[in-house]
Amino acid sequence: DHLLEEFERMETLRQLEQIVSLTPLEAAVWQRARVGLEAGVIAEDLEITKAAVYVHKSNAVKKLSEARRASGL
């Protein structure tokens, strides 16, 4: 069932977010990106450049991916 798979994916993501130490800016960018905001909107909202958004998002994704591998989730 697609809805069950999506729910499980979101639960795994929430668990990872709780164990990963993101910087405040990585967390701010990640929270906005995961709900679908575009880089330009995030940049404007946080008063940073689009390039900085890409860097912080990339760092967050890298940390979350590493945590997923390490935790076995």
Short mmCIF file of N, CA and C in Angstrom, two decimals:
data_model
loop_
_atom_site.label_atom_id
_atom_site.label_comp_id
_atom_site.label_asym_id
_atom_site.label_seq_id
_atom_site.Cartn_x
_atom_site.Cartn_y
_atom_site.Cartn_z
N ASP A 1 0.85 -1.19 0.00
CA ASP A 1 0.00 0.00 0.00
C ASP A 1 0.89 1.25 0.00
N HIS A 2 0.63 2.14 -0.93
CA HIS A 2 1.45 3.34 -1.10
C HIS A 2 1.42 4.24 0.14
N LEU A 3 0.25 4.41 0.75
CA LEU A 3 0.14 5.28 1.93
C LEU A 3 0.94 4.73 3.10
N LEU A 4 0.92 3.43 3.28
CA LEU A 4 1.68 2.81 4.37
C LEU A 4 3.18 2.99 4.14
N GLU A 5 3.62 2.80 2.91
CA GLU A 5 5.04 3.00 2.58
C GLU A 5 5.47 4.44 2.85
N GLU A 6 4.63 5.38 2.46
CA GLU A 6 4.94 6.80 2.68
C GLU A 6 5.00 7.10 4.17
N PHE A 7 4.06 6.56 4.94
CA PHE A 7 4.05 6.76 6.39
C PHE A 7 5.34 6.21 7.01
N GLU A 8 5.73 5.02 6.61
CA GLU A 8 6.94 4.39 7.15
C GLU A 8 8.18 5.20 6.78
N ARG A 9 8.20 5.72 5.56
CA ARG A 9 9.33 6.55 5.13
C ARG A 9 9.42 7.82 5.97
N MET A 10 8.26 8.44 6.22
CA MET A 10 8.24 9.66 7.03
C MET A 10 8.63 9.38 8.47
N GLU A 11 8.21 8.25 9.01
CA GLU A 11 8.59 7.88 10.38
C GLU A 11 10.10 7.67 10.48
N THR A 12 10.68 7.01 9.49
CA THR A 12 12.12 6.80 9.47
C THR A 12 12.84 8.14 9.41
N LEU A 13 12.36 9.03 8.58
CA LEU A 13 12.96 10.35 8.46
C LEU A 13 12.89 11.11 9.78
N ARG A 14 11.74 11.04 10.44
CA ARG A 14 11.60 11.72 11.75
C ARG A 14 12.58 11.15 12.77
N GLN A 15 12.73 9.83 12.77
CA GLN A 15 13.67 9.20 13.69
C GLN A 15 15.10 9.67 13.41
N LEU A 16 15.46 9.72 12.16
CA LEU A 16 16.80 10.18 11.79
C LEU A 16 17.02 11.63 12.19
N GLU A 17 16.02 12.47 11.98
CA GLU A 17 16.15 13.88 12.34
C GLU A 17 16.38 14.05 13.83
N GLN A 18 15.85 13.15 14.64
CA GLN A 18 16.02 13.25 16.08
C GLN A 18 17.42 12.86 16.53
N ILE A 19 18.10 11.98 15.78
CA ILE A 19 19.42 11.53 16.23
C ILE A 19 20.58 12.25 15.55
N VAL A 20 20.31 12.99 14.50
CA VAL A 20 21.37 13.68 13.77
C VAL A 20 21.57 15.08 14.34
N SER A 21 22.83 15.46 14.49
CA SER A 21 23.15 16.81 14.98
C SER A 21 23.37 17.74 13.79
N LEU A 22 22.31 18.41 13.38
CA LEU A 22 22.43 19.40 12.33
C LEU A 22 22.73 20.75 12.97
N THR A 23 23.48 21.59 12.26
CA THR A 23 23.68 22.94 12.74
C THR A 23 22.34 23.67 12.66
N PRO A 24 22.19 24.77 13.37
CA PRO A 24 20.91 25.49 13.29
C PRO A 24 20.54 25.88 11.85
N LEU A 25 21.52 26.29 11.06
CA LEU A 25 21.21 26.68 9.68
C LEU A 25 20.89 25.46 8.81
N GLU A 26 21.62 24.36 9.00
CA GLU A 26 21.29 23.13 8.27
C GLU A 26 19.86 22.70 8.60
N ALA A 27 19.51 22.76 9.87
CA ALA A 27 18.16 22.36 10.29
C ALA A 27 17.10 23.28 9.69
N ALA A 28 17.36 24.57 9.68
CA ALA A 28 16.40 25.53 9.13
C ALA A 28 16.20 25.29 7.64
N VAL A 29 17.29 25.09 6.92
CA VAL A 29 17.20 24.83 5.47
C VAL A 29 16.50 23.49 5.24
N TRP A 30 16.91 22.46 5.97
CA TRP A 30 16.34 21.13 5.78
C TRP A 30 14.83 21.12 6.03
N GLN A 31 14.38 21.74 7.10
CA GLN A 31 12.96 21.74 7.42
C GLN A 31 12.15 22.40 6.31
N ARG A 32 12.69 23.44 5.72
CA ARG A 32 11.98 24.11 4.63
C ARG A 32 12.04 23.29 3.34
N ALA A 33 13.19 22.70 3.07
CA ALA A 33 13.36 21.91 1.84
C ALA A 33 12.49 20.66 1.86
N ARG A 34 12.37 20.02 3.01
CA ARG A 34 11.62 18.76 3.07
C ARG A 34 10.13 18.96 2.87
N VAL A 35 9.63 20.17 3.02
CA VAL A 35 8.22 20.43 2.73
C VAL A 35 8.02 21.01 1.33
N GLY A 36 9.12 21.06 0.57
CA GLY A 36 9.01 21.42 -0.83
C GLY A 36 9.30 22.85 -1.22
N LEU A 37 9.78 23.66 -0.28
CA LEU A 37 10.11 25.04 -0.66
C LEU A 37 11.33 25.04 -1.58
N GLU A 38 11.32 25.92 -2.54
CA GLU A 38 12.43 26.03 -3.49
C GLU A 38 13.58 26.81 -2.87
N ALA A 39 14.77 26.60 -3.41
CA ALA A 39 15.99 27.22 -2.87
C ALA A 39 15.88 28.73 -2.79
N GLY A 40 15.31 29.35 -3.80
CA GLY A 40 15.18 30.81 -3.79
C GLY A 40 14.31 31.32 -2.65
N VAL A 41 13.24 30.60 -2.39
CA VAL A 41 12.33 30.97 -1.30
C VAL A 41 13.03 30.78 0.05
N ILE A 42 13.73 29.66 0.19
CA ILE A 42 14.46 29.39 1.42
C ILE A 42 15.53 30.46 1.65
N ALA A 43 16.25 30.79 0.60
CA ALA A 43 17.31 31.81 0.69
C ALA A 43 16.74 33.14 1.15
N GLU A 44 15.64 33.52 0.56
CA GLU A 44 15.01 34.79 0.92
C GLU A 44 14.52 34.75 2.37
N ASP A 45 13.89 33.65 2.74
CA ASP A 45 13.35 33.50 4.08
C ASP A 45 14.44 33.57 5.15
N LEU A 46 15.59 32.93 4.88
CA LEU A 46 16.67 32.87 5.86
C LEU A 46 17.73 33.97 5.66
N GLU A 47 17.51 34.78 4.63
CA GLU A 47 18.44 35.87 4.30
C GLU A 47 19.86 35.36 4.06
N ILE A 48 19.94 34.29 3.22
CA ILE A 48 21.22 33.74 2.80
C ILE A 48 21.16 33.58 1.28
N THR A 49 22.29 33.24 0.67
CA THR A 49 22.30 33.05 -0.78
C THR A 49 21.74 31.68 -1.15
N LYS A 50 21.33 31.56 -2.42
CA LYS A 50 20.88 30.26 -2.91
C LYS A 50 22.01 29.24 -2.83
N ALA A 51 23.24 29.69 -3.08
CA ALA A 51 24.39 28.78 -2.99
C ALA A 51 24.52 28.23 -1.57
N ALA A 52 24.30 29.09 -0.58
CA ALA A 52 24.38 28.65 0.81
C ALA A 52 23.27 27.64 1.12
N VAL A 53 22.10 27.85 0.55
CA VAL A 53 21.00 26.90 0.73
C VAL A 53 21.42 25.53 0.22
N TYR A 54 22.01 25.48 -0.98
CA TYR A 54 22.44 24.21 -1.55
C TYR A 54 23.48 23.53 -0.67
N VAL A 55 24.42 24.30 -0.14
CA VAL A 55 25.48 23.74 0.71
C VAL A 55 24.88 23.17 2.00
N HIS A 56 24.04 23.94 2.66
CA HIS A 56 23.46 23.48 3.93
C HIS A 56 22.52 22.29 3.73
N LYS A 57 21.77 22.31 2.64
CA LYS A 57 20.90 21.17 2.34
C LYS A 57 21.73 19.92 2.06
N SER A 58 22.78 20.08 1.30
CA SER A 58 23.66 18.96 0.99
C SER A 58 24.29 18.38 2.25
N ASN A 59 24.74 19.26 3.14
CA ASN A 59 25.33 18.81 4.41
C ASN A 59 24.30 18.05 5.24
N ALA A 60 23.08 18.55 5.29
CA ALA A 60 22.02 17.90 6.07
C ALA A 60 21.71 16.52 5.50
N VAL A 61 21.57 16.44 4.19
CA VAL A 61 21.27 15.16 3.54
C VAL A 61 22.40 14.17 3.79
N LYS A 62 23.63 14.63 3.69
CA LYS A 62 24.79 13.77 3.94
C LYS A 62 24.75 13.22 5.36
N LYS A 63 24.49 14.07 6.35
CA LYS A 63 24.43 13.63 7.74
C LYS A 63 23.28 12.66 7.97
N LEU A 64 22.13 12.94 7.39
CA LEU A 64 20.98 12.05 7.53
C LEU A 64 21.25 10.70 6.87
N SER A 65 21.89 10.71 5.72
CA SER A 65 22.23 9.45 5.03
C SER A 65 23.21 8.62 5.83
N GLU A 66 24.22 9.29 6.39
CA GLU A 66 25.20 8.59 7.21
C GLU A 66 24.54 7.98 8.45
N ALA A 67 23.64 8.72 9.07
CA ALA A 67 22.94 8.25 10.25
C ALA A 67 22.05 7.05 9.90
N ARG A 68 21.44 7.10 8.73
CA ARG A 68 20.58 5.99 8.30
C ARG A 68 21.40 4.71 8.13
N ARG A 69 22.54 4.85 7.49
CA ARG A 69 23.41 3.67 7.30
C ARG A 69 23.89 3.14 8.65
N ALA A 70 24.30 4.03 9.54
CA ALA A 70 24.84 3.62 10.83
C ALA A 70 23.77 3.00 11.73
N SER A 71 22.55 3.49 11.63
CA SER A 71 21.48 3.01 12.51
C SER A 71 20.76 1.77 11.98
N GLY A 72 20.90 1.53 10.71
CA GLY A 72 20.19 0.41 10.11
C GLY A 72 18.72 0.68 9.84
N LEU A 73 18.30 1.95 9.91
CA LEU A 73 16.90 2.29 9.64
C LEU A 73 16.61 2.24 8.16
#
